[in-house]
Amino acid sequence: MGLGLIASRALRPAILHRSSRVLASQNPITRTITSTPELQNPEAATAQPDSPPDLPPRTPVAGARIHFSKPDDAIEVFVDGYPVKIPKGMTVLQACEVAGVDIPRFCYHSRLSIAGNCRMCLVEVEKSPKPVASCAMPALPGMKIKTSTPVAKKAREGVMEFLLMNHPLDCPICDQGGECDLQDQSMAFGSDRGRFTDMKRSVVDKNLGPLVKTVMTRCIQCTRCVRFATEVAGVQDLGMLGRGSGEEIGTYVEKLMTSELSGNVIDICPVGALTSKPFAFKARNWELKGTETIDVTDAVGSNIRIDSRGPEVMRILPRLNEDINEEWISDKTRFCYDGLKRQRLNDPMIRGADGRFKPVSWRDALAVVAEVAHQVKPKEIVGIAGQLSDAESMMALKDFLNKMGSNNVLCEGNGSHPCADLRSGYLLNSNIAGLEKADVFLLVGTQPRVEAPMVNARIRKTVQATHAKVGYIGPATDFNYDHQHLGTGPQTLLEIAEGRHPFCSAILNAKNPAIVVGAGLFERGDKDAIFAAVETIAKLGKVIRPDWNGLNVLLLNAAQAAALDLGLVPESSKSIESAKFLYLMGADDVNMEKVPDDAFVVYQGHHGDQSVYRANVILPAAAFSEKEGTYENTEGCTQQTLPAVPTVGDARDDWKIIRALSEVAGVQLPYDTLGAIRSRIKTVAPNLYNMDEREAATFSTLLKPELSEKMSLSAFGSAVENFYMTDSITRASKIMAQCSATLLKK
Amino acid sequence: MLARLATKRLLEVRQIFRQNHQTSRSFSTALNYHLDSPDNNPSIPWEFTNANKEKVKEILSHYPSNYKQSAVIPLLDLAQQQHGGWLPVSAMDAVAKVIEVAPIRVYEVATFYSMFNRAKVGKYHLLVCGTTPCMIRGSREIEDALLKHLGVKRNEVTKDGLFSVGEMECMGCCVNAPMITVADYSTGSEGYTYNYYEDLTPKRVVEIVEMLRRGEKPPHGTQNPQRTRCGPEGGNTTLLGEPKAPPCRDLDAC
């Protein structure tokens, strides 16, 4: 028995007889906060003279840039005695950021409206009687802002204590742990103890669908998610319900969050109230290796970071790129990663006489393929690049087939007779960020919300900011902004081209009209006639000018732009029907019924998807997360993926397989390093050599000769039937399957 | 050791107080989320009556046409009167349609204000003031008498659907404390009244309930026959004559 215990026994009767007031004064919990003793007397501390502004210039926080739209509008403020010049209208918080002082904040987010309800960003402003919420306070000329005075520090410490009052102490089991704003800021700005001893409140968790997990007790009511859903995602489902201590975030009625951007609320939630459901309890963020790469599930090429642990992709997060995806990504991009672990091809396989696949060695598989390739006529060799193919492998495929004597190489999604003559004919010419300048949009046969959610987010942003008009021609579909449904097919397009439609006046009166044509139209037989009609509209509305090119094509797949740049154009438009040797490089959306029964089909790819059922030989390849590959996005920006995880089984990079096959077939390709193949690409399409640069198309499509083909009057179809399942990776993903089951509109 | 024991005891003491505190904090609008029930779900059609549609037009005319959403509170109030004192979720949806906003924006408002009842109430919704002056003057006894007489718990509706008892915050009648408010939804939005009954005793409040049950209209205001409005019992004791004029300097004399 310890001494303490004996002592306590002896003392017990005495304790019980004392009054509770005496006990309270001995209670460690009710002790006053004394963590920062100088804060006890803020007035005396502020009385100290300011240090002269001889501080070295500080770098702005997170590369904060200032753009002076009018030089006369610059004002000067002093942040901790250091003068900064900022444009008029900036808030105090932004001024501090420019001055290199990071103000703690929860509710403020640079891309959302200002709420000013967390009060964490309180700073002291000279001559202001109280600390001011810097996120909502416009900076005024000559303002003297003090961010680290005792008043400001004490204000933050108080706010933090209130925030932590009802915040559960479950950091050890919280998925946000380690990347939590509340955790970090309570370490930096909070006190080391709280005075709150009552029960914490608890809030019922909400069901927002298969992607977002909610633990609403952790919520600190910053309303970032409400503002994100309303302003960026355009779905008004979330709201702030109740008042006072009963306040909670919710949908009131049972409702799932049916937005293609819903995953972003996970990122913007400063605490662990909204976390990723598929990632729940899977890993801690400090165990993960981040690889900065790009997304290939659509043609936007969103910048992402793949977080991996060992050989496994654990999650995907967005990276900041103002020109492409800002800081959002679509749900498909974010949650498709579990598809990378399922249905993978890991061994070369040959279909035996019994119709079953048998694993073989690479040597045997390539020998069989090379032998068959030599047995057929060169004209009967057809190569199809899939929608996830990188530029290197497409270059290798084209070179290999050309060496074999065939020129029937195409990329799926580009149609059977693509036109690759002018780059402006297949690129988003006004670029994604440039869409914000447009004041009238004409969407022809494209549903940007499912085809390219990030482009749709830009259009929505523009519509919200400037009330730009949106006209849409195509099948009835969902929009999350105001639009006019002009018609469903070429009939309406003709009416506009001939100036008979009421929407014509909107295009004619617009300063920067933007026409966006969907790449789904590439598959139509009357594609050229449709494009001719669109070009007539472009001429009519002066859409293409030296200072503005508003004639855009919105591509569907990551491979499309690079394929057309590299000239993956088949010789004959009936190439697939006459094929005897079909080389599918990850092409899963080819209509296999068109392929003759006696054709020999080689499938090179990473997933056992649709085309594998028809394949004779399977060559396993690496997925985008496992290789270094060049991709060109829909606006013509060249970016590359980087390997985050090792490949599965015996799989190899696509271009290496084709290089090896060419050697076995006796037509050796002249490159055997990535550098060498990129040099080869440079001779064909120099723009693919300059990484992270957008090469604009130089000649406009108006150079094209006039065309007198007739349009068929069949209505435009929708290019993407199921947003969550568009390629082999997303079709293999369980999360995407859950999403299509629960979130798609029936 | 000593401190630990002390803490434990203190927590026990607090626990006792807390239990009291929590039972007293329940509004008719206890939940901040909606649970579907047969009489309250979004698939039940709900519309303003023709008479009330005129009122809706009138209310909307108070606001600029591009700020229709400003009418949310008066419209919710009208809907509540029409629907017998409470707002089913389909009524909120109907209001959202009228003011052209997303339903969640209306739910936000309806959950914020405790005078919007989102659960069923009686035709006579009796609200007992529980704020300090009334509490000191015996509002707890008034409430107990009501609950005992009607045989219900707080925010429960009597079997005949006539009465429910709730609590509210100060209505500014402290000088006549304790008081209750009777929200009368028995005749829809036309005959809707919201009357105060002041200077109550447990006996008098039961009498008022019985009068209401018989369909009578008990006189509202103070229930103390000795008092007129908020004047002192038995007539004025001060200010009996004409008050003297305030002392003023004779400016002309200067």
CSV table of N, CA and C in Angstrom, one decimal, chain B residues 110-202:
chain,number,residue,atom,x,y,z
B,110,ALA,N,-36.9,27.5,-40.3
B,110,ALA,CA,-37.9,26.9,-39.4
B,110,ALA,C,-37.3,26.2,-38.2
B,111,THR,N,-36.1,25.6,-38.4
B,111,THR,CA,-35.5,25.0,-37.2
B,111,THR,C,-34.9,26.1,-36.3
B,112,PHE,N,-34.6,27.2,-36.8
B,112,PHE,CA,-33.9,28.3,-36.0
B,112,PHE,C,-34.9,28.8,-35.0
B,113,TYR,N,-36.1,29.1,-35.4
B,113,TYR,CA,-37.1,29.7,-34.5
B,113,TYR,C,-37.9,28.7,-33.7
B,114,SER,N,-37.9,28.8,-32.4
B,114,SER,CA,-38.6,27.8,-31.6
B,114,SER,C,-40.1,28.0,-31.7
B,115,MET,N,-40.6,29.1,-32.2
B,115,MET,CA,-42.1,29.3,-32.3
B,115,MET,C,-42.7,28.6,-33.5
B,116,PHE,N,-41.8,28.1,-34.4
B,116,PHE,CA,-42.3,27.2,-35.5
B,116,PHE,C,-42.3,25.8,-34.9
B,117,ASN,N,-43.5,25.2,-34.8
B,117,ASN,CA,-43.6,23.9,-34.2
B,117,ASN,C,-43.4,22.9,-35.4
B,118,ARG,N,-42.5,22.0,-35.3
B,118,ARG,CA,-42.3,21.0,-36.3
B,118,ARG,C,-42.9,19.7,-35.9
B,119,ALA,N,-43.5,19.6,-34.8
B,119,ALA,CA,-44.2,18.4,-34.4
B,119,ALA,C,-45.6,18.8,-34.0
B,120,LYS,N,-46.5,17.9,-34.0
B,120,LYS,CA,-48.0,18.2,-33.8
B,120,LYS,C,-48.2,18.8,-32.4
B,121,VAL,N,-49.1,19.9,-32.4
B,121,VAL,CA,-49.5,20.5,-31.2
B,121,VAL,C,-51.0,20.4,-31.1
B,122,GLY,N,-51.5,20.8,-29.9
B,122,GLY,CA,-53.0,20.8,-29.7
B,122,GLY,C,-53.6,22.0,-30.4
B,123,LYS,N,-55.0,22.0,-30.4
B,123,LYS,CA,-55.7,23.1,-31.0
B,123,LYS,C,-55.4,24.3,-30.2
B,124,TYR,N,-55.3,24.1,-28.9
B,124,TYR,CA,-54.9,25.2,-28.0
B,124,TYR,C,-53.5,24.8,-27.5
B,125,HIS,N,-52.5,25.6,-28.0
B,125,HIS,CA,-51.1,25.3,-27.5
B,125,HIS,C,-50.8,26.3,-26.4
B,126,LEU,N,-50.6,25.7,-25.2
B,126,LEU,CA,-50.4,26.5,-24.0
B,126,LEU,C,-48.9,26.6,-23.8
B,127,LEU,N,-48.4,27.8,-23.8
B,127,LEU,CA,-47.0,28.0,-23.6
B,127,LEU,C,-46.8,28.7,-22.3
B,128,VAL,N,-46.1,28.0,-21.4
B,128,VAL,CA,-45.8,28.6,-20.1
B,128,VAL,C,-44.5,29.3,-20.1
B,129,CYS,N,-44.5,30.5,-19.6
B,129,CYS,CA,-43.2,31.3,-19.6
B,129,CYS,C,-42.3,30.7,-18.5
B,130,GLY,N,-41.1,30.4,-18.9
B,130,GLY,CA,-40.2,29.8,-17.9
B,130,GLY,C,-39.0,30.6,-17.5
B,131,THR,N,-39.1,31.9,-17.9
B,131,THR,CA,-37.9,32.8,-17.7
B,131,THR,C,-38.0,33.3,-16.2
B,132,THR,N,-36.9,33.8,-15.8
B,132,THR,CA,-36.6,34.0,-14.3
B,132,THR,C,-37.8,34.6,-13.5
B,133,PRO,N,-38.3,35.8,-13.9
B,133,PRO,CA,-39.3,36.4,-13.1
B,133,PRO,C,-40.6,35.5,-13.0
B,134,CYS,N,-41.0,34.9,-14.1
B,134,CYS,CA,-42.2,34.0,-14.0
B,134,CYS,C,-41.8,32.8,-13.1
B,135,MET,N,-40.6,32.3,-13.3
B,135,MET,CA,-40.2,31.1,-12.5
B,135,MET,C,-40.2,31.4,-11.0
B,136,ILE,N,-39.7,32.6,-10.7
B,136,ILE,CA,-39.7,33.0,-9.2
B,136,ILE,C,-41.2,33.1,-8.7
B,137,ARG,N,-42.1,33.6,-9.6
B,137,ARG,CA,-43.5,33.8,-9.2
B,137,ARG,C,-44.3,32.5,-9.3
B,138,GLY,N,-43.6,31.4,-9.7
B,138,GLY,CA,-44.3,30.1,-9.6
B,138,GLY,C,-44.8,29.5,-10.9
B,139,SER,N,-44.0,29.8,-12.0
B,139,SER,CA,-44.4,29.2,-13.3
B,139,SER,C,-44.3,27.7,-13.2
B,140,ARG,N,-43.4,27.1,-12.4
B,140,ARG,CA,-43.2,25.7,-12.3
B,140,ARG,C,-44.5,25.0,-11.8
B,141,GLU,N,-45.1,25.7,-10.8
B,141,GLU,CA,-46.4,25.2,-10.3
B,141,GLU,C,-47.5,25.3,-11.3
B,142,ILE,N,-47.5,26.4,-12.1
B,142,ILE,CA,-48.5,26.5,-13.1
B,142,ILE,C,-48.4,25.4,-14.1
B,143,GLU,N,-47.1,25.1,-14.5
B,143,GLU,CA,-46.9,24.1,-15.5
B,143,GLU,C,-47.3,22.7,-14.9
B,144,ASP,N,-46.9,22.5,-13.7
B,144,ASP,CA,-47.3,21.2,-13.1
B,144,ASP,C,-48.8,21.0,-13.0
B,145,ALA,N,-49.5,22.1,-12.6
B,145,ALA,CA,-50.9,22.0,-12.6
B,145,ALA,C,-51.6,21.7,-13.9
B,146,LEU,N,-51.0,22.3,-14.9
B,146,LEU,CA,-51.5,22.1,-16.3
B,146,LEU,C,-51.3,20.7,-16.7
B,147,LEU,N,-50.1,20.2,-16.5
B,147,LEU,CA,-49.7,18.9,-17.0
B,147,LEU,C,-50.5,17.8,-16.2
B,148,LYS,N,-50.7,18.1,-14.9
B,148,LYS,CA,-51.4,17.1,-14.1
B,148,LYS,C,-52.9,17.1,-14.5
B,149,HIS,N,-53.5,18.3,-14.7
B,149,HIS,CA,-54.9,18.4,-15.1
B,149,HIS,C,-55.1,17.7,-16.5
B,150,LEU,N,-54.2,18.0,-17.4
B,150,LEU,CA,-54.4,17.4,-18.8
B,150,LEU,C,-53.9,16.0,-18.9
B,151,GLY,N,-53.1,15.6,-17.9
B,151,GLY,CA,-52.6,14.2,-18.0
B,151,GLY,C,-51.7,14.0,-19.1
B,152,VAL,N,-50.9,14.9,-19.5
B,152,VAL,CA,-49.9,14.8,-20.5
B,152,VAL,C,-48.5,15.1,-20.0
B,153,LYS,N,-47.5,14.8,-20.8
B,153,LYS,CA,-46.1,15.3,-20.6
B,153,LYS,C,-46.0,16.6,-21.4
B,154,ARG,N,-44.9,17.2,-21.2
B,154,ARG,CA,-44.6,18.5,-21.9
B,154,ARG,C,-44.5,18.1,-23.4
B,155,ASN,N,-45.0,19.0,-24.2
B,155,ASN,CA,-45.1,18.8,-25.7
B,155,ASN,C,-45.8,17.6,-26.2
B,156,GLU,N,-46.6,17.0,-25.3
B,156,GLU,CA,-47.5,15.9,-25.7
B,156,GLU,C,-48.9,16.5,-26.0
B,157,VAL,N,-49.6,15.9,-26.9
B,157,VAL,CA,-50.9,16.4,-27.2
B,157,VAL,C,-51.9,15.5,-26.5
B,158,THR,N,-53.0,16.1,-25.9
B,158,THR,CA,-54.0,15.3,-25.2
B,158,THR,C,-54.7,14.4,-26.2
B,159,LYS,N,-55.3,13.4,-25.7
B,159,LYS,CA,-56.0,12.4,-26.6
B,159,LYS,C,-57.0,13.0,-27.6
B,160,ASP,N,-57.7,14.0,-27.0
B,160,ASP,CA,-58.8,14.6,-27.9
B,160,ASP,C,-58.1,15.7,-28.9
B,161,GLY,N,-56.8,15.8,-28.8
B,161,GLY,CA,-56.2,16.8,-29.7
B,161,GLY,C,-56.4,18.2,-29.4
B,162,LEU,N,-56.9,18.5,-28.2
B,162,LEU,CA,-57.3,19.9,-27.9
B,162,LEU,C,-56.1,20.7,-27.4
B,163,PHE,N,-55.4,20.1,-26.5
B,163,PHE,CA,-54.4,20.8,-25.7
B,163,PHE,C,-53.0,20.2,-25.9
B,164,SER,N,-52.0,21.1,-25.8
B,164,SER,CA,-50.6,20.7,-25.6
B,164,SER,C,-50.0,21.8,-24.8
B,165,VAL,N,-49.0,21.4,-24.0
B,165,VAL,CA,-48.3,22.4,-23.1
B,165,VAL,C,-46.8,22.5,-23.5
B,166,GLY,N,-46.4,23.7,-23.7
B,166,GLY,CA,-45.0,23.8,-24.0
B,166,GLY,C,-44.4,24.9,-23.2
B,167,GLU,N,-43.1,25.1,-23.4
B,167,GLU,CA,-42.4,26.2,-22.6
B,167,GLU,C,-41.9,27.2,-23.6
B,168,MET,N,-41.8,28.5,-23.2
B,168,MET,CA,-41.2,29.5,-24.0
B,168,MET,C,-40.4,30.4,-23.1
B,169,GLU,N,-39.8,31.3,-23.8
B,169,GLU,CA,-39.0,32.3,-23.1
B,169,GLU,C,-39.8,33.6,-22.9
B,170,CYS,N,-39.2,34.5,-22.2
B,170,CYS,CA,-39.9,35.7,-21.7
B,170,CYS,C,-40.7,36.4,-22.8
B,171,MET,N,-41.9,36.8,-22.5
B,171,MET,CA,-42.8,37.5,-23.4
B,171,MET,C,-43.0,38.9,-22.9
B,172,GLY,N,-42.3,39.3,-21.9
B,172,GLY,CA,-42.3,40.7,-21.5
B,172,GLY,C,-43.5,41.1,-20.6
B,173,CYS,N,-44.0,40.1,-20.0
B,173,CYS,CA,-45.1,40.3,-19.0
B,173,CYS,C,-44.7,40.2,-17.6
B,174,CYS,N,-43.4,40.4,-17.3
B,174,CYS,CA,-42.8,40.1,-16.0
B,174,CYS,C,-43.6,40.8,-14.9
B,175,VAL,N,-44.2,41.9,-15.2
B,175,VAL,CA,-44.9,42.7,-14.1
B,175,VAL,C,-46.1,41.9,-13.7
B,176,ASN,N,-46.7,41.1,-14.5
B,176,ASN,CA,-47.8,40.3,-14.2
B,176,ASN,C,-47.5,38.8,-14.1
B,177,ALA,N,-46.3,38.5,-13.8
B,177,ALA,CA,-45.8,37.1,-13.7
B,177,ALA,C,-46.6,36.3,-12.6
B,178,PRO,N,-46.9,35.1,-12.8
B,178,PRO,CA,-46.5,34.2,-13.9
B,178,PRO,C,-47.6,34.3,-15.0
B,179,MET,N,-47.2,33.9,-16.2
B,179,MET,CA,-48.1,34.1,-17.3
B,179,MET,C,-48.0,32.8,-18.2
B,180,ILE,N,-49.1,32.6,-19.0
B,180,ILE,CA,-49.0,31.7,-20.1
B,180,ILE,C,-49.6,32.3,-21.3
B,181,THR,N,-49.2,31.8,-22.5
B,181,THR,CA,-49.8,32.2,-23.7
B,181,THR,C,-50.6,31.1,-24.3
B,182,VAL,N,-51.8,31.4,-24.8
B,182,VAL,CA,-52.6,30.4,-25.5
B,182,VAL,C,-52.6,30.7,-27.0
B,183,ALA,N,-52.0,29.8,-27.8
B,183,ALA,CA,-52.1,30.0,-29.2
B,183,ALA,C,-53.3,29.2,-29.6
B,184,ASP,N,-54.3,29.9,-30.2
B,184,ASP,CA,-55.5,29.2,-30.5
B,184,ASP,C,-55.6,28.9,-32.0
B,185,TYR,N,-55.4,27.6,-32.3
B,185,TYR,CA,-55.4,27.2,-33.7
B,185,TYR,C,-56.7,26.6,-34.1
B,186,SER,N,-57.8,26.7,-33.2
B,186,SER,CA,-59.0,25.9,-33.4
B,186,SER,C,-59.8,26.3,-34.6
B,187,THR,N,-59.6,27.6,-35.1
B,187,THR,CA,-60.4,28.0,-36.2
B,187,THR,C,-59.5,28.4,-37.4
B,188,GLY,N,-58.3,27.8,-37.5
B,188,GLY,CA,-57.5,28.1,-38.7
B,188,GLY,C,-56.9,29.5,-38.6
B,189,SER,N,-56.4,29.9,-39.8
B,189,SER,CA,-55.7,31.2,-39.7
B,189,SER,C,-56.7,32.4,-39.6
B,190,GLU,N,-58.0,32.2,-39.9
B,190,GLU,CA,-58.9,33.3,-39.7
B,190,GLU,C,-59.1,33.7,-38.3
B,191,GLY,N,-59.4,32.8,-37.4
B,191,GLY,CA,-59.7,33.1,-36.0
B,191,GLY,C,-58.5,32.9,-35.1
B,192,TYR,N,-57.3,32.9,-35.7
B,192,TYR,CA,-56.1,32.6,-34.9
B,192,TYR,C,-55.9,33.7,-33.9
B,193,THR,N,-55.7,33.4,-32.7
B,193,THR,CA,-55.4,34.4,-31.6
B,193,THR,C,-54.2,33.9,-30.9
B,194,TYR,N,-53.5,34.8,-30.2
B,194,TYR,CA,-52.3,34.5,-29.5
B,194,TYR,C,-52.4,35.3,-28.2
B,195,ASN,N,-53.1,34.8,-27.2
B,195,ASN,CA,-53.4,35.7,-26.1
B,195,ASN,C,-52.6,35.3,-24.8
B,196,TYR,N,-52.3,36.4,-24.0
B,196,TYR,CA,-51.6,36.2,-22.8
B,196,TYR,C,-52.6,36.1,-21.6
B,197,TYR,N,-52.3,35.2,-20.7
B,197,TYR,CA,-53.1,35.1,-19.5
B,197,TYR,C,-52.1,35.3,-18.3
B,198,GLU,N,-52.3,36.4,-17.6
B,198,GLU,CA,-51.3,36.8,-16.6
B,198,GLU,C,-51.8,36.7,-15.2
B,199,ASP,N,-50.9,36.8,-14.3
B,199,ASP,CA,-51.2,36.7,-12.8
B,199,ASP,C,-52.0,35.4,-12.5
B,200,LEU,N,-51.4,34.3,-12.9
B,200,LEU,CA,-52.1,33.1,-12.8
B,200,LEU,C,-51.8,32.4,-11.5
B,201,THR,N,-52.8,31.6,-11.1
B,201,THR,CA,-52.6,30.7,-10.0
B,201,THR,C,-52.8,29.3,-10.5
B,202,PRO,N,-52.3,28.2,-9.9
B,202,PRO,CA,-52.6,26.9,-10.4
B,202,PRO,C,-54.1,26.6,-10.5
